[in-house]
Short mmCIF file of C-alpha atoms in Angstrom, two decimals:
data_model
loop_
_atom_site.label_atom_id
_atom_site.label_comp_id
_atom_site.label_asym_id
_atom_site.label_seq_id
_atom_site.Cartn_x
_atom_site.Cartn_y
_atom_site.Cartn_z
CA MET A 1 3.48 -17.50 25.58
CA GLU A 2 6.48 -18.09 27.80
CA LYS A 3 9.43 -17.18 25.64
CA THR A 4 10.14 -14.83 22.75
CA LEU A 5 12.80 -14.86 20.07
CA VAL A 6 14.70 -11.66 20.74
CA VAL A 7 16.67 -10.05 17.96
CA ILE A 8 19.65 -7.94 19.05
CA PRO A 9 20.88 -6.21 15.86
CA SER A 10 23.68 -4.37 17.66
CA LYS A 11 25.43 -7.70 18.20
CA CYS A 12 24.82 -9.02 14.67
CA THR A 13 27.88 -9.22 12.42
CA GLY A 14 25.94 -10.48 9.41
CA CYS A 15 27.81 -13.80 9.40
CA GLY A 16 24.74 -15.73 8.27
CA THR A 17 25.08 -18.63 10.71
CA CYS A 18 21.44 -18.23 11.71
CA LYS A 19 20.35 -18.54 8.07
CA LEU A 20 22.48 -21.62 7.59
CA ALA A 21 21.13 -23.19 10.79
CA CYS A 22 17.56 -22.42 9.71
CA SER A 23 17.98 -23.91 6.26
CA MET A 24 19.70 -26.98 7.72
CA VAL A 25 16.95 -27.58 10.25
CA LYS A 26 14.00 -26.67 8.05
CA GLY A 27 15.33 -28.06 4.78
CA LYS A 28 18.35 -30.06 3.82
CA GLY A 29 20.64 -27.06 3.95
CA GLU A 30 20.95 -26.84 0.20
CA ILE A 31 19.00 -23.63 -0.24
CA ILE A 32 20.05 -20.95 2.19
CA ALA A 33 17.75 -18.53 0.36
CA ARG A 34 14.87 -20.54 1.79
CA SER A 35 15.91 -19.69 5.32
CA ARG A 36 13.11 -18.24 7.40
CA ILE A 37 15.37 -15.69 9.01
CA HIS A 38 16.93 -12.88 6.98
CA ILE A 39 19.82 -10.49 7.49
CA HIS A 40 19.76 -6.98 6.07
CA THR A 41 22.81 -4.80 5.85
CA THR A 42 21.61 -1.34 6.76
CA GLY A 43 24.95 0.47 6.76
CA PRO A 44 28.66 -0.10 7.24
CA ASP A 45 28.98 -2.70 9.98
CA SER A 46 25.32 -2.51 10.67
CA HIS A 47 23.01 -5.48 10.25
CA VAL A 48 19.44 -6.23 11.18
CA GLN A 49 18.00 -9.72 11.36
CA THR A 50 14.31 -10.12 10.61
CA THR A 51 12.09 -13.12 10.98
CA CYS A 52 8.42 -13.84 11.61
CA LEU A 53 7.11 -11.60 14.37
CA GLN A 54 4.39 -14.13 15.32
CA CYS A 55 1.91 -11.20 15.24
CA VAL A 56 -0.92 -11.21 17.72
CA GLU A 57 -3.40 -10.19 15.03
CA ALA A 58 -1.70 -11.95 12.18
CA ALA A 59 -2.46 -11.03 8.57
CA CYS A 60 -1.46 -14.50 7.40
CA MET A 61 -4.07 -16.10 9.65
CA LYS A 62 -6.69 -13.66 8.42
CA ALA A 63 -5.79 -14.44 4.81
CA CYS A 64 -6.01 -18.21 5.33
CA ASP A 65 -9.46 -19.62 4.83
CA THR A 66 -8.67 -23.30 5.37
CA GLY A 67 -7.44 -23.25 8.96
CA ALA A 68 -3.92 -24.18 7.88
CA LEU A 69 -2.37 -21.56 10.14
CA VAL A 70 -2.69 -22.37 13.81
CA ARG A 71 -1.14 -20.77 16.83
CA ASN A 72 0.83 -23.11 19.04
CA VAL A 73 -0.29 -22.08 22.51
CA GLU A 74 2.88 -23.37 24.12
CA THR A 75 5.40 -21.51 21.99
CA GLY A 76 3.19 -18.69 20.77
CA ALA A 77 4.30 -19.41 17.21
CA ILE A 78 1.92 -19.51 14.28
CA GLU A 79 2.45 -22.86 12.60
CA VAL A 80 1.52 -24.16 9.16
CA ASN A 81 -0.53 -27.33 9.16
CA ALA A 82 0.56 -28.48 5.71
CA ASP A 83 -2.28 -31.02 5.59
CA ARG A 84 -4.78 -28.17 5.56
CA CYS A 85 -2.89 -25.84 3.19
CA ILE A 86 -4.37 -25.76 -0.32
CA GLY A 87 -1.57 -23.68 -1.77
CA CYS A 88 -3.43 -20.46 -2.61
CA GLY A 89 -0.38 -18.46 -1.51
CA LEU A 90 -2.46 -15.66 -0.08
CA CYS A 91 -0.72 -15.73 3.31
CA GLU A 92 2.58 -15.03 1.61
CA ILE A 93 1.39 -11.92 -0.14
CA ALA A 94 -0.69 -10.81 2.86
CA CYS A 95 2.17 -10.84 5.36
CA PRO A 96 3.12 -7.16 5.71
CA PHE A 97 6.63 -8.08 6.82
CA GLY A 98 7.55 -10.61 4.13
CA HIS A 99 8.02 -13.56 6.41
CA MET A 100 5.65 -16.11 4.97
CA HIS A 101 7.30 -18.28 2.35
CA PHE A 102 5.46 -20.18 -0.34
CA ASN A 103 7.37 -23.26 -1.47
CA LEU A 104 6.74 -23.74 -5.18
CA GLN A 105 8.04 -27.31 -5.08
CA THR A 106 5.63 -28.55 -2.43
CA GLY A 107 2.82 -26.07 -3.16
CA LYS A 108 2.61 -25.30 0.56
CA SER A 109 3.44 -22.31 2.71
CA GLU A 110 6.30 -22.37 5.17
CA LYS A 111 7.11 -20.09 8.04
CA CYS A 112 9.12 -19.77 11.23
CA ASP A 113 7.60 -22.00 13.89
CA LEU A 114 10.32 -21.26 16.46
CA CYS A 115 11.46 -24.86 15.86
CA GLY A 116 8.78 -26.00 18.27
CA GLY A 117 10.36 -24.15 21.19
CA ASP A 118 14.10 -24.41 20.51
CA PRO A 119 14.92 -22.10 17.59
CA ALA A 120 18.05 -23.25 15.78
CA CYS A 121 18.95 -19.68 14.71
CA ALA A 122 19.29 -18.60 18.34
CA ARG A 123 21.07 -21.80 19.32
CA PHE A 124 23.73 -21.37 16.63
CA CYS A 125 24.22 -17.60 16.64
CA PRO A 126 27.88 -17.23 17.68
CA HIS A 127 27.52 -13.60 18.72
CA GLY A 128 24.54 -13.77 21.01
CA ALA A 129 22.56 -11.59 18.61
CA LEU A 130 19.55 -13.90 18.81
CA GLU A 131 18.17 -15.00 22.12
CA TYR A 132 15.22 -17.14 22.97
CA LYS A 133 14.17 -16.13 26.42
CA MET B 1 -15.15 -44.20 21.25
CA ILE B 2 -12.97 -47.25 20.90
CA LEU B 3 -12.36 -49.14 17.70
CA ARG B 4 -9.74 -51.51 16.41
CA ILE B 5 -7.52 -50.96 13.41
CA ASP B 6 -5.36 -53.92 12.41
CA GLY B 7 -5.88 -55.39 15.85
CA LYS B 8 -4.70 -52.22 17.60
CA GLN B 9 -7.17 -50.55 19.90
CA ILE B 10 -7.50 -46.84 19.21
CA GLU B 11 -9.51 -43.96 20.55
CA ALA B 12 -11.54 -41.97 18.02
CA LYS B 13 -13.75 -38.91 18.15
CA LYS B 14 -17.36 -39.25 17.05
CA TRP B 15 -16.83 -37.03 14.00
CA ASP B 16 -13.77 -39.01 12.84
CA THR B 17 -13.61 -40.96 9.63
CA ILE B 18 -11.53 -44.13 9.62
CA LEU B 19 -8.82 -42.21 7.78
CA SER B 20 -8.65 -39.31 10.22
CA ALA B 21 -8.70 -41.63 13.25
CA ALA B 22 -5.97 -43.79 11.72
CA LYS B 23 -3.83 -40.79 10.87
CA ARG B 24 -4.04 -39.36 14.37
CA ASN B 25 -2.93 -42.72 15.73
CA GLY B 26 0.01 -43.05 13.37
CA ILE B 27 -1.54 -45.69 11.12
CA SER B 28 -0.92 -44.87 7.49
CA ILE B 29 -3.53 -45.55 4.82
CA PRO B 30 -2.61 -44.54 1.27
CA SER B 31 -4.82 -41.91 -0.34
CA LEU B 32 -4.57 -39.51 -3.24
CA CYS B 33 -7.76 -37.47 -3.15
CA HIS B 34 -8.06 -36.75 0.56
CA HIS B 35 -7.23 -33.30 1.92
CA ASP B 36 -7.83 -32.24 5.51
CA ALA B 37 -9.33 -28.88 4.50
CA LEU B 38 -11.63 -30.21 1.78
CA GLU B 39 -14.75 -32.31 1.69
CA ASN B 40 -14.12 -36.02 1.14
CA VAL B 41 -15.43 -37.42 -2.12
CA GLY B 42 -13.88 -40.90 -2.26
CA ALA B 43 -12.71 -40.36 -5.82
CA CYS B 44 -9.40 -42.21 -5.92
CA ARG B 45 -10.56 -45.39 -4.10
CA LEU B 46 -7.05 -45.91 -2.83
CA CYS B 47 -7.93 -45.62 0.85
CA VAL B 48 -10.31 -48.58 0.68
CA VAL B 49 -10.18 -50.67 3.86
CA GLU B 50 -12.18 -53.59 5.17
CA VAL B 51 -14.62 -53.00 8.02
CA LYS B 52 -16.24 -55.58 10.30
CA THR B 53 -19.16 -54.22 12.26
CA SER B 54 -19.93 -55.83 15.57
CA SER B 55 -23.62 -56.31 14.80
CA ASN B 56 -23.44 -58.99 12.14
CA GLY B 57 -19.77 -59.75 11.72
CA GLU B 58 -19.95 -59.05 7.99
CA ARG B 59 -16.84 -57.60 6.37
CA LYS B 60 -17.14 -55.00 3.68
CA LEU B 61 -14.87 -52.72 1.71
CA VAL B 62 -15.36 -49.02 2.38
CA THR B 63 -13.45 -45.82 1.62
CA ALA B 64 -11.61 -44.86 4.81
CA CYS B 65 -11.89 -41.15 3.98
CA GLU B 66 -15.70 -41.24 3.95
CA TYR B 67 -16.62 -43.94 6.45
CA LYS B 68 -17.57 -42.45 9.81
CA VAL B 69 -16.29 -44.40 12.77
CA ALA B 70 -18.69 -46.33 14.97
CA PRO B 71 -18.07 -47.95 18.35
CA HIS B 72 -16.41 -51.36 18.30
CA ILE B 73 -15.92 -51.65 14.55
CA GLU B 74 -12.88 -53.53 13.40
CA VAL B 75 -10.85 -52.14 10.52
CA PHE B 76 -8.36 -54.04 8.41
CA THR B 77 -5.96 -52.00 6.31
CA HIS B 78 -3.81 -54.85 5.01
CA SER B 79 -6.17 -57.77 4.46
CA GLU B 80 -6.15 -59.78 1.23
CA ALA B 81 -9.34 -58.07 0.01
CA VAL B 82 -7.80 -54.62 0.68
CA ARG B 83 -4.58 -55.58 -1.06
CA ARG B 84 -6.47 -56.77 -4.14
CA SER B 85 -8.67 -53.68 -4.20
CA ARG B 86 -5.66 -51.37 -3.89
CA GLN B 87 -3.83 -53.19 -6.66
CA THR B 88 -6.83 -52.98 -9.00
CA THR B 89 -7.22 -49.27 -8.24
CA LEU B 90 -3.55 -48.59 -8.94
CA ASP B 91 -3.70 -50.70 -12.09
CA LEU B 92 -6.60 -48.54 -13.33
CA LEU B 93 -5.00 -45.27 -12.24
CA LEU B 94 -1.81 -46.25 -14.04
CA ALA B 95 -3.81 -46.88 -17.21
CA ARG B 96 -4.78 -43.20 -17.06
CA ALA B 97 -1.34 -41.90 -16.15
CA PRO B 98 1.21 -44.60 -17.01
CA GLU B 99 4.28 -42.40 -16.72
CA ASN B 100 3.44 -40.56 -13.53
CA LYS B 101 6.20 -40.90 -10.93
CA LEU B 102 3.96 -40.58 -7.88
CA LEU B 103 1.65 -43.31 -9.17
CA LEU B 104 4.51 -45.54 -10.25
CA ASP B 105 6.11 -45.29 -6.81
CA LEU B 106 2.82 -46.01 -5.06
CA SER B 107 2.11 -48.91 -7.40
CA ARG B 108 5.50 -50.50 -6.82
CA GLU B 109 5.04 -50.19 -3.07
CA ASN B 110 1.82 -52.13 -3.50
CA GLY B 111 3.16 -54.76 -5.86
CA VAL B 112 1.97 -53.39 -9.21
CA GLU B 113 4.77 -52.87 -11.72
CA SER B 114 2.80 -51.55 -14.68
CA THR B 115 -0.79 -51.37 -15.82
CA SER B 116 -2.42 -54.46 -17.28
CA TYR B 117 -4.89 -52.33 -19.23
CA SER B 118 -4.26 -50.64 -22.54
CA THR B 119 -3.46 -47.00 -22.04
CA SER B 120 -5.39 -44.32 -23.80
CA PRO B 121 -3.48 -42.78 -26.74
CA ASP B 122 -4.16 -39.35 -25.33
CA ALA B 123 -3.29 -40.34 -21.75
CA ASN B 124 -2.54 -37.44 -19.49
CA GLU B 125 -1.69 -37.24 -15.83
CA CYS B 126 -5.11 -36.27 -14.54
CA ILE B 127 -6.53 -39.02 -12.34
CA LEU B 128 -9.83 -37.21 -11.65
CA CYS B 129 -9.20 -36.92 -7.93
CA TYR B 130 -11.15 -33.63 -7.82
CA LEU B 131 -8.67 -31.97 -5.46
CA CYS B 132 -8.40 -29.02 -7.86
CA THR B 133 -12.15 -28.52 -8.25
CA ARG B 134 -12.64 -28.76 -4.49
CA ALA B 135 -9.79 -26.31 -3.84
CA CYS B 136 -11.33 -23.93 -6.37
CA GLU B 137 -14.69 -24.30 -4.66
CA LYS B 138 -13.04 -23.67 -1.28
CA MET B 139 -11.62 -20.42 -2.63
CA GLY B 140 -15.18 -19.56 -3.67
CA CYS B 141 -14.38 -19.33 -7.36
CA ASN B 142 -15.86 -22.55 -8.81
CA ALA B 143 -14.08 -21.95 -12.10
CA ILE B 144 -13.28 -25.56 -13.04
CA SER B 145 -15.24 -28.80 -13.04
CA ALA B 146 -15.36 -32.25 -14.60
CA VAL B 147 -16.29 -32.04 -18.28
CA GLY B 148 -17.45 -34.92 -20.48
CA ARG B 149 -18.08 -38.49 -19.44
CA GLY B 150 -16.54 -41.94 -19.53
CA GLN B 151 -12.99 -42.18 -20.81
CA GLY B 152 -13.05 -38.64 -22.14
CA LYS B 153 -13.90 -37.11 -18.78
CA SER B 154 -11.51 -34.37 -17.80
CA ILE B 155 -11.17 -31.33 -15.59
CA GLN B 156 -11.69 -28.12 -17.52
CA PRO B 157 -13.18 -24.69 -17.23
CA PRO B 158 -16.79 -24.69 -18.50
CA PHE B 159 -17.03 -24.76 -22.31
CA LEU B 160 -13.23 -24.85 -22.33
CA THR B 161 -13.16 -21.10 -21.75
CA VAL B 162 -11.68 -19.76 -18.54
CA PRO B 163 -14.43 -17.77 -16.80
CA ASP B 164 -13.89 -14.40 -15.13
CA ALA B 165 -14.40 -16.22 -11.82
CA CYS B 166 -10.90 -17.67 -12.25
CA VAL B 167 -8.47 -15.14 -10.81
CA GLY B 168 -5.34 -17.18 -11.45
CA CYS B 169 -4.67 -18.01 -7.79
CA GLY B 170 -2.97 -21.27 -8.74
CA SER B 171 -4.46 -23.35 -5.91
CA CYS B 172 -5.50 -26.02 -8.42
CA ALA B 173 -1.94 -26.36 -9.70
CA ALA B 174 -0.48 -26.36 -6.19
CA ILE B 175 -2.81 -29.07 -4.91
CA CYS B 176 -2.70 -31.35 -7.99
CA PRO B 177 -0.98 -34.53 -6.77
CA THR B 178 0.24 -35.65 -10.19
CA GLY B 179 1.45 -32.34 -11.58
CA PHE B 180 -1.06 -32.42 -14.43
CA ILE B 181 -2.22 -28.82 -14.00
CA GLU B 182 0.43 -26.61 -15.45
CA MET B 183 0.99 -23.08 -14.24
CA ILE B 184 3.70 -20.98 -15.80
CA ASP B 185 4.88 -17.86 -14.05
CA MET B 186 6.64 -15.41 -16.33
CA PRO B 187 7.89 -11.98 -15.26
CA SER B 188 4.90 -10.16 -16.68
CA LYS B 189 2.20 -12.81 -16.71
CA ARG B 190 0.94 -16.06 -15.23
CA VAL B 191 -0.48 -18.67 -17.58
CA ILE B 192 -2.90 -21.28 -16.27
CA TRP B 193 -5.65 -23.22 -18.06
CA GLY B 194 -4.37 -21.49 -21.19
CA LYS B 195 -5.36 -18.07 -19.91
CA GLU B 196 -2.89 -15.27 -19.38
CA PHE B 197 -3.09 -13.22 -16.22
CA GLU B 198 -1.20 -9.97 -15.96
CA ARG B 199 0.97 -9.98 -12.84
CA ALA B 200 0.99 -7.09 -10.42
CA LYS B 201 4.33 -5.45 -9.74
CA CYS B 202 5.99 -4.54 -6.48
CA GLU B 203 5.56 -0.83 -6.15
CA SER B 204 9.04 -0.43 -4.69
CA CYS B 205 11.24 -2.61 -6.90
CA GLY B 206 8.99 -3.75 -9.76
CA ALA B 207 9.35 -7.47 -9.00
CA PRO B 208 6.43 -9.57 -10.23
CA LEU B 209 3.74 -10.43 -7.68
CA ILE B 210 0.48 -12.38 -7.85
CA PRO B 211 -1.89 -11.70 -10.79
CA VAL B 212 -3.70 -8.35 -10.68
CA ALA B 213 -7.04 -10.18 -10.76
CA TYR B 214 -6.04 -12.28 -7.74
CA ARG B 215 -4.98 -9.20 -5.81
CA GLU B 216 -8.31 -7.54 -6.53
CA TRP B 217 -10.08 -10.71 -5.44
CA ALA B 218 -8.05 -10.80 -2.22
CA ILE B 219 -8.82 -7.16 -1.45
CA ALA B 220 -12.53 -7.87 -1.91
CA ASN B 221 -12.59 -11.18 -0.05
CA ARG B 222 -10.19 -10.80 2.86
CA GLU B 223 -10.41 -8.22 5.60
CA LEU B 224 -6.93 -6.84 5.20
CA PRO B 225 -5.68 -3.38 4.28
CA GLU B 226 -5.09 -2.89 0.56
CA ASP B 227 -1.51 -1.75 1.05
CA TYR B 228 -0.54 -5.17 2.38
CA TYR B 229 -0.63 -6.43 -1.20
CA LEU B 230 1.56 -3.79 -2.83
CA GLN B 231 5.11 -4.93 -2.21
CA CYS B 232 7.20 -8.03 -2.75
CA GLN B 233 8.52 -10.09 0.18
CA GLU B 234 12.03 -8.73 -0.11
CA CYS B 235 10.94 -5.08 -0.05
CA LYS B 236 8.64 -5.69 2.92
CA ARG B 237 11.53 -7.25 4.82
CA LYS B 238 13.88 -4.42 3.90
CA GLU B 239 11.34 -1.90 5.07
CA LEU B 240 11.00 -3.69 8.39
CA ALA B 241 14.79 -3.81 8.77
CA SER B 242 15.19 -0.13 7.98
CA LYS B 243 12.49 0.72 10.51
CA PHE B 244 14.42 -1.27 13.11
CA SER B 245 17.66 0.38 12.17
CA GLY B 246 15.97 3.79 12.29
CA LEU B 247 15.23 3.05 15.93
CA GLY B 248 18.98 2.95 16.46
CA VAL B 249 19.03 -0.71 17.39
CA SER B 250 21.78 -1.78 15.00
#
């Protein structure tokens, strides 16, 4: 793994640009709630962004029995191979951090794949609160 | 090994089927019952292609999802025989599910506007592709199968009673290409195959989760700590965020 998506909550203003960028890149932008990055307001003027941690020993991968979750050796991201996903939804409930998303419309799981090595959230964050380095 | 598909030379692995080799090389062959994670059964007949083997030059129609590649075979995915076969298949599938959008779109793409057969009065959208039964088998539950024969054949739980083996995971509904299998998620229960499954609740906020039976099944069948299954997505994320903020990072 060469690069990591670094979250810098102290710089986050909670503007939501990362969520918008994610939903635009990963969907058609119509459902921001389906963004794969989330912002939590933890106090006055205090925000924390959370997204998939790309765990080394990932619960989602252990829950998946069809080989639909594969680690991309170049980016280090765990990616969903939708062609192998049978829609059991177990990865979603197994993720201890809540970052696996089951899409009821397609019957497939979705997750952060670091946009294949150029994460849109980091690219569009106007405050430098997300860095891919 | 090298083979030719529609005149294009492609490289295939020895375990490839025509369908998998074609897909990897960007050649699209329509199919409804194929799934990369499940065993191929050749149920829908839509992926039929014509194969010419080098030995005798004979051409025959085969299902691309089941036919293992061999060196120097020639495959035709758009020949007249393939086109006719595909149209007949779609005509027959439409007779089973005349209103289905997916089938109607596929049929129109292949030059079939509507079915030429009479449709069954109790037509439903099940095209007997067996994706659901294979998904159920993959989960290790084997709770549904084909019941009956001939025109009345349908996918059902045995004796039309949902067995305890069904834990309400919903894979069958998620994988069904035509939307025939209905799963209704209500705040307190999930209904599938006519059976009601009580839904577990997030222990932090009370939001509905997967069925209790499915959670128990997951605990027994996956090597993950039990407490991974106790909270909803939102609460798990909030907990992670508050841990981060507790570290003084925000």
